[in-house]
Tab-separated table of C-alpha atoms in Angstrom:
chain	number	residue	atom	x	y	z
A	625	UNK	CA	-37.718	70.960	24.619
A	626	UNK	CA	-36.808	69.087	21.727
A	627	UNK	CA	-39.404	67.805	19.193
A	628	UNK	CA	-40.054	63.677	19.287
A	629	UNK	CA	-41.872	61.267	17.074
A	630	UNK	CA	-43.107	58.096	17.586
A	631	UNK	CA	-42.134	56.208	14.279
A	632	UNK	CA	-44.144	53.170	13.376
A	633	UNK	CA	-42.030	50.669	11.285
A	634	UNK	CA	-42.997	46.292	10.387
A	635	UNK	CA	-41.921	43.709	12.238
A	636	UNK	CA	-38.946	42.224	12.981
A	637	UNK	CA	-37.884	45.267	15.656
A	638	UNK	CA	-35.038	43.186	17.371
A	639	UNK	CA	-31.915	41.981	15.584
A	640	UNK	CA	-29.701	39.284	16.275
A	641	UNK	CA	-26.580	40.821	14.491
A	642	UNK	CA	-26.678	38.204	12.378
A	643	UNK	CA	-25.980	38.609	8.820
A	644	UNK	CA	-26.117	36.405	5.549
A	645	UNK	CA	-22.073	37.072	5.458
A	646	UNK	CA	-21.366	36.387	8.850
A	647	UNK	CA	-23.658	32.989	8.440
A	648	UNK	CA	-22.088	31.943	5.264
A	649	UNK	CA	-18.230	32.574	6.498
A	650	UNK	CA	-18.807	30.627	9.798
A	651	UNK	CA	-20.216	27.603	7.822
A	652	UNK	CA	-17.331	28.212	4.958
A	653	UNK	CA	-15.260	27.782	8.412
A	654	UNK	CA	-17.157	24.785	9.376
A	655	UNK	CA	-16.060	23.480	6.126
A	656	UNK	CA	-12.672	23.905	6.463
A	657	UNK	CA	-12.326	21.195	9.012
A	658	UNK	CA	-13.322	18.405	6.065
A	659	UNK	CA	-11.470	19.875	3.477
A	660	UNK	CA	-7.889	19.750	5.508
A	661	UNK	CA	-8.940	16.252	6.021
A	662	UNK	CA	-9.530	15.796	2.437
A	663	UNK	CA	-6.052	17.954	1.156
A	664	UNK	CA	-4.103	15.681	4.471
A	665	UNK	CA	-5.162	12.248	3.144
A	666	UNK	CA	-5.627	13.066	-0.960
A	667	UNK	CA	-2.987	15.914	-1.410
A	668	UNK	CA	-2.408	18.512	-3.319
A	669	UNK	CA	-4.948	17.906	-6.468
A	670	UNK	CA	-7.782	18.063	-3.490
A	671	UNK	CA	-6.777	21.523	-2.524
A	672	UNK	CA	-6.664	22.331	-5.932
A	673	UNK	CA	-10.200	21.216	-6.448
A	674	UNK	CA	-11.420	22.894	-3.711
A	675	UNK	CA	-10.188	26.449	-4.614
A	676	UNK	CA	-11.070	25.986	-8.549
A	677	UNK	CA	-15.034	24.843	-7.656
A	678	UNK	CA	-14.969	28.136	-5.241
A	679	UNK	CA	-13.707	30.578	-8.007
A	680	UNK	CA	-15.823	29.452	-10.556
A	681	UNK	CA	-19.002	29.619	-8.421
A	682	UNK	CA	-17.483	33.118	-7.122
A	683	UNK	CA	-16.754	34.292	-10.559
A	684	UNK	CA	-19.961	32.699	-12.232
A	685	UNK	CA	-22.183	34.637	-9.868
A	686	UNK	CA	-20.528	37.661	-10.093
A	687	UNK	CA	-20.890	37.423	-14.054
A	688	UNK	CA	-24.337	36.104	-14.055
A	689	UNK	CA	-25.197	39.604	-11.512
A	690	UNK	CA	-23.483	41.896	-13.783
A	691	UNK	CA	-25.320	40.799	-17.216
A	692	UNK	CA	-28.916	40.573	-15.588
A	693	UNK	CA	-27.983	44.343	-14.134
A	694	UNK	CA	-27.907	43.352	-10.827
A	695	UNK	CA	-25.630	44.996	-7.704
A	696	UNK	CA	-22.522	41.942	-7.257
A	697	UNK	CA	-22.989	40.490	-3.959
A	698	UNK	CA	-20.336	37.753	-4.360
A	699	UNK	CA	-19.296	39.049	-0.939
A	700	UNK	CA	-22.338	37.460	0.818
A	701	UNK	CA	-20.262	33.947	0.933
A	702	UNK	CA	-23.038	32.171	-0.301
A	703	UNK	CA	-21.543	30.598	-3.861
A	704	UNK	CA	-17.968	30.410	-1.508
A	705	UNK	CA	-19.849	27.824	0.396
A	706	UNK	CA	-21.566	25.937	-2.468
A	707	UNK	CA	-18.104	26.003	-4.215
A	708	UNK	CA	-16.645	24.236	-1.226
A	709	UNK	CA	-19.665	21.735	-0.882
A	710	UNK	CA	-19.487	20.890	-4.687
A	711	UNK	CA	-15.716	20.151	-4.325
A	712	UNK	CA	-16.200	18.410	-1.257
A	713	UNK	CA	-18.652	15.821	-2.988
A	714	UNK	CA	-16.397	15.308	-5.969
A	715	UNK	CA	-13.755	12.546	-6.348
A	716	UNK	CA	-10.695	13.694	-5.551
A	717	UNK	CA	-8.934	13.111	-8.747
A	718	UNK	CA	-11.566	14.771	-10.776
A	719	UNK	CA	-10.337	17.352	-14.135
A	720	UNK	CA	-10.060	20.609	-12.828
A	721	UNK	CA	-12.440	21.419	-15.785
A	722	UNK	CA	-15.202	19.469	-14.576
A	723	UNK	CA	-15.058	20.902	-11.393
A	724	UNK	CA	-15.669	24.196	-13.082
A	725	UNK	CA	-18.573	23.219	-15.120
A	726	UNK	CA	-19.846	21.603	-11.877
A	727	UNK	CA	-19.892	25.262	-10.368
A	728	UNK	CA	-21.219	26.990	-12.846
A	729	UNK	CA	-24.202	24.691	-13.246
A	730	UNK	CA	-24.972	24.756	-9.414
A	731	UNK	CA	-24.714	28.795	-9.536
A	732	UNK	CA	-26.504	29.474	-12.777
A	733	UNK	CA	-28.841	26.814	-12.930
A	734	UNK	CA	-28.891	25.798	-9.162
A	735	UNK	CA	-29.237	29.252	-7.875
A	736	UNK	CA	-29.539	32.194	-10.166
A	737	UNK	CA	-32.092	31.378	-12.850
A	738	UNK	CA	-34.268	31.367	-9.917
A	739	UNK	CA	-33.421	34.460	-8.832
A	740	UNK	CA	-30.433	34.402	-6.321
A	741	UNK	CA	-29.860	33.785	-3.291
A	742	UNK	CA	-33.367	32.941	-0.938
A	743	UNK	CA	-35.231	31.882	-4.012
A	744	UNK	CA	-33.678	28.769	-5.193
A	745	UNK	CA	-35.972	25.563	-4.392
A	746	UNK	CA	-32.853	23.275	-4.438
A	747	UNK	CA	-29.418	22.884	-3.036
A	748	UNK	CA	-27.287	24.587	-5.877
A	749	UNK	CA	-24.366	22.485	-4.369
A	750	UNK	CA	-25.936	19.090	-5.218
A	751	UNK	CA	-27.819	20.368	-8.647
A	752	UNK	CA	-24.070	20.454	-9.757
A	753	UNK	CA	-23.063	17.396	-8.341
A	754	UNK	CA	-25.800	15.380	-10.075
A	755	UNK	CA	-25.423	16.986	-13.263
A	756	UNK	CA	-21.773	16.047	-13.440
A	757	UNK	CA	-22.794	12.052	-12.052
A	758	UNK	CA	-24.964	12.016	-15.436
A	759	UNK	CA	-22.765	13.921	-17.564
A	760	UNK	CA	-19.691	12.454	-16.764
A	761	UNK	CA	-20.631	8.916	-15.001
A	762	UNK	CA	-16.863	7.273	-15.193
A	763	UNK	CA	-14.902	10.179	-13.732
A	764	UNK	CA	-17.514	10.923	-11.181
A	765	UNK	CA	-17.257	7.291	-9.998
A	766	UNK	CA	-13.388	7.175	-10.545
A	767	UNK	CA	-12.054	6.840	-6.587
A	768	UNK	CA	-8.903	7.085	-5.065
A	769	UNK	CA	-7.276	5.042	-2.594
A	770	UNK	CA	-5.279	7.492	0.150
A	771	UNK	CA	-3.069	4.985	1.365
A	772	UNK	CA	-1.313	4.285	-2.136
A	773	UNK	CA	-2.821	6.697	-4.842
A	774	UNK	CA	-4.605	3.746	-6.592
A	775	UNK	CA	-8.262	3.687	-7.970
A	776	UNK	CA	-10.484	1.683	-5.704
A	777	UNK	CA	-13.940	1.134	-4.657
A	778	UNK	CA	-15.742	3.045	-1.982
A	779	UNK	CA	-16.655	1.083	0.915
A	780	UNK	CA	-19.793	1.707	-0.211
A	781	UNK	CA	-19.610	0.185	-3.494
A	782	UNK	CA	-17.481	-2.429	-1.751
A	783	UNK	CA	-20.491	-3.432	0.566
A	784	UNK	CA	-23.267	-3.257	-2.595
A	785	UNK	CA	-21.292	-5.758	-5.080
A	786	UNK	CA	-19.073	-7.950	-2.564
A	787	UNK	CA	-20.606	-7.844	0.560
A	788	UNK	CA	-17.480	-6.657	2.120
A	789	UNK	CA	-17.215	-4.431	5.420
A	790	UNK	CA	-14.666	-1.440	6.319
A	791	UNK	CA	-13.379	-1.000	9.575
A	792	UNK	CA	-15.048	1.631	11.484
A	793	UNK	CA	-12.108	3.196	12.819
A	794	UNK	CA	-10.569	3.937	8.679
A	795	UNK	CA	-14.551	5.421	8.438
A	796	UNK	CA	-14.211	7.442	11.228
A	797	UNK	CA	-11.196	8.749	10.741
A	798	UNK	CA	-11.182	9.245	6.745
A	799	UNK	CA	-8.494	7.316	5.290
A	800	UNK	CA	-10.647	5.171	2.438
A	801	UNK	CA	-11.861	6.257	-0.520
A	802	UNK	CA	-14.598	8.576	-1.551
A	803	UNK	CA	-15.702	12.028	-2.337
A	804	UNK	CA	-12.956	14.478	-1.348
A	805	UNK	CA	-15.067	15.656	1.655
A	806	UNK	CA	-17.064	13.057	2.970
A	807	UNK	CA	-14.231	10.463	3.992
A	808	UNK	CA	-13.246	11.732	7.911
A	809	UNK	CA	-16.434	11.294	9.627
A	810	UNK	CA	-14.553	12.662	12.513
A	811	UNK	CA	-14.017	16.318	10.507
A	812	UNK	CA	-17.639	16.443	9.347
A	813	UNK	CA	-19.072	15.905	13.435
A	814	UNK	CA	-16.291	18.757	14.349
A	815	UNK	CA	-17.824	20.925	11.827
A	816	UNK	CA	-21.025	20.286	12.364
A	817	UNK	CA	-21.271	20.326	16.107
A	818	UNK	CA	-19.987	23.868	15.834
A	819	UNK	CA	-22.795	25.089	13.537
A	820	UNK	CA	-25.008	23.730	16.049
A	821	UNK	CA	-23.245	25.220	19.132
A	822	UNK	CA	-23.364	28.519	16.769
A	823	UNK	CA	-26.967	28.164	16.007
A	824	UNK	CA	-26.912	28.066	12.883
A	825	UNK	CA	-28.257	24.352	12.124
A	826	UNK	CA	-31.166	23.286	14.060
A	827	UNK	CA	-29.966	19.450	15.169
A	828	UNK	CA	-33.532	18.251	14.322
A	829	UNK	CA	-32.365	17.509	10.619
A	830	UNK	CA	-29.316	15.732	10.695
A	831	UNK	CA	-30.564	13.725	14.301
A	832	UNK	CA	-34.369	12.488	12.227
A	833	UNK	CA	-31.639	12.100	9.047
A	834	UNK	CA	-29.039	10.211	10.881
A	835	UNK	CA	-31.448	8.183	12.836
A	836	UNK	CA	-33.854	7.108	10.137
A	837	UNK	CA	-31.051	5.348	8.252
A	838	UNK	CA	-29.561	3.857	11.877
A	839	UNK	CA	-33.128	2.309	12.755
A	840	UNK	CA	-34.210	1.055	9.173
A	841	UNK	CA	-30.685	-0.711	8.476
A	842	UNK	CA	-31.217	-2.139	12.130
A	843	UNK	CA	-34.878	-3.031	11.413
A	844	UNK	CA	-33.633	-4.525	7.585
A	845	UNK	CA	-30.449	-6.669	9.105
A	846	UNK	CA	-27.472	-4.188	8.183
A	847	UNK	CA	-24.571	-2.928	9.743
A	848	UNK	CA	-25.957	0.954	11.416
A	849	UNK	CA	-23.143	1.831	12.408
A	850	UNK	CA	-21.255	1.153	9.197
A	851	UNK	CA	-24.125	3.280	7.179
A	852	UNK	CA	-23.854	5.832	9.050
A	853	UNK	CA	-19.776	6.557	8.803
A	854	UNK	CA	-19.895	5.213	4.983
A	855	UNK	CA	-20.183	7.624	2.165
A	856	UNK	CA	-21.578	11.103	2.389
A	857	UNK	CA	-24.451	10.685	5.035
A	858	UNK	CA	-22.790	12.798	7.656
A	859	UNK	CA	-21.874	15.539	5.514
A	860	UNK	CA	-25.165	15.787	4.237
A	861	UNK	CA	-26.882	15.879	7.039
A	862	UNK	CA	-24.959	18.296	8.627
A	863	UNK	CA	-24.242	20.993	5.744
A	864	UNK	CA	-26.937	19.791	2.884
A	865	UNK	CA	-29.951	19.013	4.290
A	866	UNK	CA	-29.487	21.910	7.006
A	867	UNK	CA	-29.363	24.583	3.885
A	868	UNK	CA	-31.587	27.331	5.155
A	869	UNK	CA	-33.264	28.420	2.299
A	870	UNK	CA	-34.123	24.515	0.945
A	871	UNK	CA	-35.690	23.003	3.955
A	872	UNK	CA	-38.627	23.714	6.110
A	873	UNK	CA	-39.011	26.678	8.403
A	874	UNK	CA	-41.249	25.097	11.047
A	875	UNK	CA	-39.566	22.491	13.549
A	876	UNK	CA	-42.091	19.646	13.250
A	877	UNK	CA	-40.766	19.998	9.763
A	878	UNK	CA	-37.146	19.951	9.926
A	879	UNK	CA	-38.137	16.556	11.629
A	880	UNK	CA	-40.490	15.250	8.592
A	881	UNK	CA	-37.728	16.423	6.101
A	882	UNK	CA	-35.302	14.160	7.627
A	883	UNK	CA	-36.752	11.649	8.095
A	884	UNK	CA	-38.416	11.218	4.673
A	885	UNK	CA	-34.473	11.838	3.604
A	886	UNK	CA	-33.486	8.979	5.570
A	887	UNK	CA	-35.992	6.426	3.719
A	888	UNK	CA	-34.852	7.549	0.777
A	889	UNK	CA	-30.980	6.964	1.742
A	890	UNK	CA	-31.952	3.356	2.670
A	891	UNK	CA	-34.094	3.071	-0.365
A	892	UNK	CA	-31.253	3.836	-2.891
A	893	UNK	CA	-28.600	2.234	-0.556
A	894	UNK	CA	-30.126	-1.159	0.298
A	895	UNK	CA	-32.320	-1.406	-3.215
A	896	UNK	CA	-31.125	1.282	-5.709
A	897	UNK	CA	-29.080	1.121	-8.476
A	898	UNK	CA	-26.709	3.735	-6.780
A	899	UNK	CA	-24.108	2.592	-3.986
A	900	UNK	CA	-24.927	5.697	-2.801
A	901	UNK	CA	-28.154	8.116	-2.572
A	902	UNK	CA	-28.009	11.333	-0.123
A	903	UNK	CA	-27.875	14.032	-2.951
A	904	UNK	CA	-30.797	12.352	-4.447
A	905	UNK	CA	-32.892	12.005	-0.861
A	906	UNK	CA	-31.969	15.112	-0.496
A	907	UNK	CA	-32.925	16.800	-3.724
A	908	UNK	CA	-35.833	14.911	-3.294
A	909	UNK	CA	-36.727	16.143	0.039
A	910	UNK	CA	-36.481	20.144	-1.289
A	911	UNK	CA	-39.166	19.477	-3.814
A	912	UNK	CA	-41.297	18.502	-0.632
A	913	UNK	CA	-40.073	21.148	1.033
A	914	UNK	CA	-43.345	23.914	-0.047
A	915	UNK	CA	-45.717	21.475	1.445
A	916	UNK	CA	-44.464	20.129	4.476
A	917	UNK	CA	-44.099	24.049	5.194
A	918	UNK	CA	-47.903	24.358	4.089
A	919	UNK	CA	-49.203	21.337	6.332
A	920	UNK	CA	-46.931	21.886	9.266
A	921	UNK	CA	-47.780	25.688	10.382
A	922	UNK	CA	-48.064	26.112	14.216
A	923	UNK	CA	-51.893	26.820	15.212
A	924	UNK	CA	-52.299	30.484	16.733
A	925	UNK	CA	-52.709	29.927	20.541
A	926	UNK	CA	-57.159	30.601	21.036
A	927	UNK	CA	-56.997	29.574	16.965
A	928	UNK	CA	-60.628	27.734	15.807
A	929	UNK	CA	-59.880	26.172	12.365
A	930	UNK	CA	-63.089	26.861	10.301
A	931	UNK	CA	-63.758	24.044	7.606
């Protein structure tokens, strides 16, 4: 008879067959749905966006690996998907070149000098976005109108200085202007729904995101419904404030950390300076992140809390 051992090894002993690359791939997938949106009502210059952001964050990562001696894991699909988010919260007609020093500030400063990937304490995606908003305030506020190519307003900005509505149906379906991703409310639910149905966003965070903002404009005498489609809410909530690695582990949470994102949305929104405040409410919400984690750990079942 042969000879057997009983090998003792750490936890976890069953695997989902889940892996980082088949994670990040699925939501670069997700993505997709947005950005075809964005190419259909914007043209060409948004695909070229798009696939400049990604190859500088690709190419800045792989650089960044190789000078700190590090194995190149580029292949993971993490900086594909922060390129993708970065372009798809950038005007449309934005310099190529900005959108490159865009990615290599969310990847270097957003993501590396922390240590990679699982270590960073905020969304590399919108550390890049807000770095361009204060570096390069007219062009990052510099909109395009899809049905004739002119600048305009976003409905945001529209409803902060003139009071003036959009119809929900142009909301919904994406043709106004805005940030190259966040204009087809429609896309952003498709995409979404299907990380959800995949498992890989908990709905807790974008429902407590999405229905903090709905109930305080209610409660505060503004349009819901029109908050909700407007601007970059729904993309946020869905493929921001979702990010793994930035937001809280424990359910009760996920819950906390969206709605303390929503106040701040309303906060900026309704009282701000900004037309416009998810990247900061959710920036905001990572830095929280470490202590809602701390304060919100399950009790053991039989646990006695000693003081």
């Amino acid at each position: 008879m042969g000879e057997y051992r009983f090998l003792t090894t750490s936890s976890p002993h069953i695997h989902s067959g889940e892996s980082v690359q088949r994670i990040m791939f699925n939501v670069a997938g997700a993505l997709l749905l947005p950005t075809i949106a964005g190419v259909y009502f914007f043209g060409l210059q948004a695909l070229l966006l798009v696939v400049t952001a990604t190859l500088a964050a690709v190419l800045t990562e792989a650089i960044f690996q190789k000078l700190r001696g590090k194995p190149i894991t580029v292949w993971d699909g993490s900086a594909v998907v922060t390129g993708i988010l970065l372009a798809l919260n950038l005007p449309p007609g934005l310099p190529l070149w900005m959108a490159v020093v865009g990615s290599v500030v969310s990847i270097a400063l957003g993501k590396m000098i922390y240590g990679g990937l699982g270590a960073n304490p905020f969304n590399p995606a919108l550390i890049g976005r807000v770095f361009l908003m204060v570096t390069f305030p007219v062009e990052m506020t510099t909109w395009i109108n899809p049905v004739d190519g002119t600048t305009s307003a976003t409905p945001l900005a529209l409803m902060k200085m003139q009071g003036v509505s959009t119809d929900y149906t142009r909301l919904f379906m994406g043709n106004v202007g805005g940030s190259l991703g966040e204009t087809s409310a429609l896309m952003i639910l498709l995409g979404g729904l299907y990380l959800i149905y995949r498992g890989y966003v908990d709905w807790r965070i974008p429902a407590s995101y999405l229905g903090t903002v709905a109930v305080l404009s209610l409660v505060l005498g503004r349009d819901p419904i029109f908050h909700l489609l407007a601007g970059g809410l729904i993309l946020g909530a869905f493929f921001m404030a979702t990010d793994m690695v930035t937001t809280p582990v424990t359910r009760l949470g996920r819950i906390i950390f969206g709605i303390g994102a929503g106040i701040f949305v309303v906060l900026i929104r309704f009282y701000g300076g900004y037309p416009e405040g998810v990247s900061f409410s959710i920036l905001l919400m990572n830095a929280f992140t470490p202590i809602i984690n701390r304060l919100t750990v399950p009790r053991i079942y039989g646990e006695v809390r000693t003081r």
